[in-house]
Coordinates of C-alpha atoms in Angstrom, one line a residue:
M16 CA 122.0 45.4 27.9
P17 CA 121.8 44.3 24.3
S18 CA 119.3 46.2 22.3
V19 CA 116.2 44.3 21.3
A20 CA 115.3 44.6 17.6
K21 CA 111.8 45.6 16.9
I22 CA 110.0 43.1 14.8
S23 CA 107.3 44.7 12.7
K24 CA 104.4 42.6 11.8
K25 CA 103.3 43.5 8.3
S26 CA 99.7 42.6 7.3
P27 CA 99.5 40.7 4.0
W28 CA 96.8 43.2 2.9
R29 CA 99.2 46.1 3.6
E30 CA 101.9 44.3 1.7
G31 CA 99.5 43.6 -1.1
W32 CA 98.4 47.3 -1.3
K33 CA 102.1 48.3 -1.4
R34 CA 102.7 46.1 -4.4
L35 CA 99.5 47.2 -6.0
R36 CA 100.5 50.8 -5.9
K37 CA 103.7 50.0 -7.9
Q38 CA 101.6 48.7 -10.8
K39 CA 100.8 51.7 -13.1
A40 CA 98.2 49.8 -15.1
A41 CA 96.3 48.7 -12.0
M42 CA 96.3 52.3 -10.6
F43 CA 95.1 53.6 -14.0
G44 CA 92.2 51.1 -13.8
G45 CA 91.5 52.1 -10.3
I46 CA 91.3 55.8 -11.3
I47 CA 88.8 54.9 -14.1
I48 CA 86.7 53.0 -11.6
V49 CA 86.7 55.8 -9.1
L50 CA 85.7 58.3 -11.8
F51 CA 82.8 56.2 -12.9
I52 CA 81.6 55.7 -9.4
L53 CA 81.8 59.4 -8.7
V54 CA 79.9 60.2 -11.9
G55 CA 77.2 57.6 -11.0
V56 CA 76.8 58.8 -7.5
F57 CA 76.7 62.5 -8.3
A58 CA 74.9 62.2 -11.6
P59 CA 72.0 64.4 -10.4
L60 CA 74.5 67.2 -9.7
L61 CA 76.8 66.7 -12.7
A62 CA 74.3 66.0 -15.5
P63 CA 73.4 69.3 -17.3
Y64 CA 69.9 68.1 -18.3
N65 CA 67.2 65.7 -17.1
P66 CA 68.1 62.5 -19.0
N67 CA 64.4 61.5 -19.5
I68 CA 62.8 64.7 -20.7
Q69 CA 62.3 64.7 -24.5
H70 CA 62.8 67.7 -26.8
L71 CA 61.7 66.4 -30.1
E72 CA 62.7 69.6 -31.9
M73 CA 66.3 68.9 -30.8
H74 CA 66.5 65.3 -32.0
L75 CA 69.8 63.9 -33.3
Q76 CA 71.7 67.1 -32.8
P77 CA 75.5 66.7 -33.1
P78 CA 77.9 67.5 -30.3
S79 CA 77.9 71.2 -29.5
A80 CA 78.5 73.8 -26.8
H81 CA 74.9 73.2 -25.5
H82 CA 75.0 69.4 -25.8
W83 CA 78.6 68.2 -25.5
L84 CA 77.8 64.6 -26.6
G85 CA 74.9 65.6 -28.8
T86 CA 71.3 64.4 -28.4
D87 CA 69.5 61.1 -29.2
D88 CA 66.5 60.5 -31.5
S89 CA 64.1 61.9 -28.8
G90 CA 66.2 65.0 -28.2
R91 CA 67.5 63.8 -24.9
D92 CA 71.0 64.9 -23.9
E93 CA 73.5 62.1 -24.4
L94 CA 76.0 63.3 -21.8
S95 CA 73.3 63.2 -19.1
R96 CA 72.1 59.8 -20.2
V97 CA 75.6 58.4 -20.2
M98 CA 76.1 59.8 -16.6
Y99 CA 72.9 58.2 -15.3
G100 CA 73.8 55.1 -17.2
A101 CA 76.9 54.8 -15.1
R102 CA 74.8 54.6 -12.0
V103 CA 72.6 51.8 -13.5
S104 CA 75.4 49.7 -14.9
L105 CA 77.6 49.9 -11.8
T106 CA 74.7 49.1 -9.6
V107 CA 74.0 46.0 -11.6
G108 CA 77.7 45.1 -11.7
F109 CA 78.3 45.5 -7.9
F110 CA 75.1 44.0 -6.6
S111 CA 75.0 41.0 -9.0
V112 CA 78.6 40.1 -8.0
I113 CA 77.9 40.5 -4.3
G114 CA 74.8 38.2 -4.6
S115 CA 76.6 35.6 -6.7
L116 CA 79.7 35.8 -4.5
I117 CA 77.7 35.2 -1.2
V118 CA 75.7 32.3 -2.5
G119 CA 78.6 30.8 -4.5
A120 CA 81.0 31.1 -1.5
L121 CA 78.5 29.5 0.8
L122 CA 77.9 26.5 -1.5
G123 CA 81.6 26.2 -2.2
L124 CA 82.4 26.2 1.5
I125 CA 79.9 23.4 2.2
A126 CA 80.9 21.3 -0.8
G127 CA 84.6 21.6 -0.2
Y128 CA 84.6 21.1 3.6
F129 CA 82.0 18.3 4.0
G130 CA 82.7 16.5 0.8
K131 CA 81.1 13.1 0.0
W132 CA 77.6 13.2 -1.4
V133 CA 77.2 16.9 -0.5
D134 CA 80.2 17.8 -2.7
V135 CA 78.9 15.6 -5.5
L136 CA 75.5 17.1 -5.5
I137 CA 76.6 20.7 -5.4
S138 CA 79.3 20.1 -8.0
R139 CA 76.9 18.5 -10.4
I140 CA 74.6 21.5 -10.1
F141 CA 77.5 23.8 -10.9
D142 CA 78.4 21.6 -13.9
V143 CA 74.8 21.7 -15.3
M144 CA 74.7 25.5 -15.0
L145 CA 78.1 25.8 -16.6
A146 CA 77.0 23.6 -19.5
F147 CA 74.8 26.5 -20.8
P148 CA 76.4 29.6 -22.4
S149 CA 76.1 32.2 -19.6
I150 CA 74.3 34.9 -21.7
L151 CA 71.7 32.3 -23.0
L152 CA 71.0 31.2 -19.4
A153 CA 70.6 34.8 -18.4
I154 CA 68.2 35.4 -21.3
A155 CA 66.2 32.3 -20.3
I156 CA 65.9 33.5 -16.7
V157 CA 64.8 37.0 -17.6
A158 CA 62.3 35.6 -20.1
I159 CA 60.8 33.6 -17.3
L160 CA 60.8 36.4 -14.7
G161 CA 60.0 39.2 -17.1
P162 CA 62.1 42.0 -18.5
G163 CA 63.3 44.6 -16.0
L164 CA 66.5 45.9 -14.3
F165 CA 66.0 43.9 -11.1
N166 CA 65.3 40.7 -13.0
A167 CA 68.4 41.2 -15.1
L168 CA 70.5 41.8 -12.0
L169 CA 69.1 38.6 -10.5
A170 CA 69.8 36.6 -13.7
I171 CA 73.4 37.9 -13.9
A172 CA 73.9 36.9 -10.2
I173 CA 72.5 33.4 -10.8
I174 CA 74.6 32.6 -13.8
N175 CA 77.9 33.6 -12.0
I176 CA 77.2 31.5 -8.8
P177 CA 79.2 28.4 -10.2
T178 CA 82.2 30.5 -10.9
Y179 CA 82.7 31.6 -7.3
G180 CA 81.4 28.3 -5.9
R181 CA 84.0 26.2 -7.8
L182 CA 86.8 28.7 -7.0
I183 CA 86.3 28.6 -3.2
R184 CA 85.6 24.9 -3.2
S185 CA 89.1 24.2 -4.7
K186 CA 90.6 26.6 -2.1
V187 CA 88.8 24.9 0.8
L188 CA 90.0 21.5 -0.3
S189 CA 93.5 22.7 0.2
V190 CA 92.9 24.8 3.4
K191 CA 91.1 22.1 5.3
Q192 CA 94.2 19.9 5.2
E193 CA 96.3 22.4 7.1
E194 CA 97.5 21.7 10.6
Y195 CA 95.6 24.6 12.2
I196 CA 92.4 23.1 11.0
T197 CA 93.3 19.7 12.4
A198 CA 94.2 21.4 15.7
A199 CA 90.8 23.2 15.7
R200 CA 89.0 19.9 15.3
A201 CA 91.1 18.3 18.1
Q202 CA 90.0 21.2 20.4
G203 CA 86.4 20.3 19.8
M204 CA 85.5 23.4 17.8
S205 CA 82.2 23.1 15.9
K206 CA 82.2 22.7 12.1
T207 CA 80.4 26.0 11.7
R208 CA 82.9 27.9 13.7
I209 CA 85.8 26.2 11.8
L210 CA 84.3 27.1 8.5
F211 CA 83.6 30.8 9.2
R212 CA 86.5 31.5 11.6
H213 CA 89.4 29.6 10.0
V214 CA 88.5 28.2 6.5
L215 CA 86.7 31.2 5.0
P216 CA 89.2 33.9 6.1
N217 CA 92.0 31.9 4.5
S218 CA 90.1 31.3 1.3
W219 CA 88.6 34.6 0.3
T220 CA 91.6 36.2 -1.4
P221 CA 90.9 34.6 -4.8
L222 CA 87.2 35.5 -4.4
I223 CA 88.1 39.2 -4.0
V224 CA 90.2 39.1 -7.2
Q225 CA 87.6 37.2 -9.1
G226 CA 84.8 39.5 -7.9
T227 CA 86.7 42.5 -9.2
L228 CA 87.0 40.9 -12.6
G229 CA 83.4 39.7 -12.4
I230 CA 82.1 43.2 -12.1
A231 CA 83.4 43.9 -15.6
T232 CA 81.7 40.7 -16.9
A233 CA 78.4 41.7 -15.2
I234 CA 78.5 45.2 -16.8
L235 CA 78.9 43.5 -20.2
D236 CA 76.0 41.1 -19.4
A237 CA 73.8 43.9 -18.3
A238 CA 74.6 45.8 -21.5
A239 CA 73.8 42.7 -23.6
L240 CA 70.4 42.2 -21.8
G241 CA 69.6 45.9 -22.2
F242 CA 70.5 45.8 -25.9
L243 CA 68.0 42.9 -26.3
G244 CA 65.3 44.8 -24.4
L245 CA 65.4 42.5 -21.4
G246 CA 67.2 44.8 -19.0
A247 CA 66.5 48.4 -18.0
Q248 CA 63.2 49.6 -19.5
P249 CA 62.4 53.1 -20.9
P250 CA 62.8 55.8 -19.9
Q251 CA 65.7 54.5 -17.6
S252 CA 69.1 55.4 -18.9
E253 CA 71.3 52.3 -19.4
W254 CA 74.3 51.9 -21.8
G255 CA 73.1 48.7 -23.5
K256 CA 69.6 50.1 -24.0
M257 CA 71.1 53.3 -25.4
L258 CA 73.0 51.3 -28.0
S259 CA 69.9 49.4 -28.9
D260 CA 67.8 52.5 -29.4
S261 CA 70.5 54.1 -31.5
R262 CA 71.6 51.2 -33.7
E263 CA 69.6 52.5 -36.7
Y264 CA 71.4 55.9 -36.6
I265 CA 74.9 54.4 -36.6
T266 CA 75.7 56.1 -39.9
S267 CA 73.5 59.3 -39.7
A268 CA 74.2 60.1 -36.0
P269 CA 77.2 58.0 -34.9
W270 CA 77.6 59.9 -31.6
T271 CA 74.5 58.2 -30.3
V272 CA 76.3 54.8 -30.5
L273 CA 79.9 56.0 -29.9
F274 CA 79.7 57.5 -26.4
P275 CA 77.6 54.7 -24.7
G276 CA 80.0 52.2 -26.3
I277 CA 83.0 54.1 -25.0
A278 CA 81.5 54.2 -21.6
I279 CA 81.1 50.4 -21.6
M280 CA 84.6 49.9 -22.9
L281 CA 86.3 52.2 -20.4
S282 CA 84.4 50.8 -17.3
V283 CA 85.2 47.2 -18.3
L284 CA 88.8 48.1 -19.0
G285 CA 89.1 49.8 -15.6
F286 CA 87.9 46.7 -13.7
N287 CA 90.0 44.3 -15.8
L288 CA 93.2 46.3 -15.2
F289 CA 92.5 46.7 -11.5
G290 CA 91.5 43.1 -11.1
D291 CA 94.7 41.9 -12.9
G292 CA 96.8 44.1 -10.7
L293 CA 95.0 43.0 -7.6
R294 CA 95.6 39.3 -8.5
D295 CA 99.3 39.9 -8.9
A296 CA 99.5 42.0 -5.7
L297 CA 97.8 39.4 -3.5
D298 CA 99.6 36.4 -5.0
P299 CA 102.3 35.4 -2.5
K300 CA 104.3 33.9 -5.4
M301 CA 104.7 37.4 -6.8
K302 CA 106.7 38.7 -3.8

């Protein structure tokens, strides 16, 4: 008997991961992300000092064996505060993106699939929101709701809804013309089932990529709101707030500004590198 060749079915996600591993820049970004996540999760175990306890007699001490990154104007250990700041900034980044992605994807699905006046209404709402600079819109929302970490997270989630909504809308407009969607309609499948069983699974690849890149933007927005005093409130450790509290010591005690700034830069760099690599790995044209 002739031998039958085994046909291996390779998942597109497995193929994407294989291509992603070959990209050194993306892997480097992934390592940075993992390190920051570990630091944030295990901050209570890794931080050498309590980040909120003040030691005024130790204020503005330069980096030393006792305080590796020095102390701030209240004598608090900078290393401990940067570690706890990773927890705050990553929390805002992840959850704001998850919130805006869910709402934006739902609105984009509805607009792209049903079309007509529904599409016009949702698209005009997106256009109005995008007409405002994102950070100014976030400031306005926090000013209405009141300063605080949760309100800053909510504002960042709201301002990014149009980004994900328009992205998935454009993808749905293409997917709903496919033959398998026509076949599903011919079989009498309900619109809700078509949306969530066929349209969404074939449309979420660009959402995952944009979401990864969006976390970097959310971290920057959270730092900006914290710098303006609209985000995390004292004594909570947050990188943007740390920069704001230390801006008058930029010449006399530069370490108080340098290390929170480096933390913001590295975390944003990590997500951007990983997001760029993920986009290339999941793009079928890059095969």
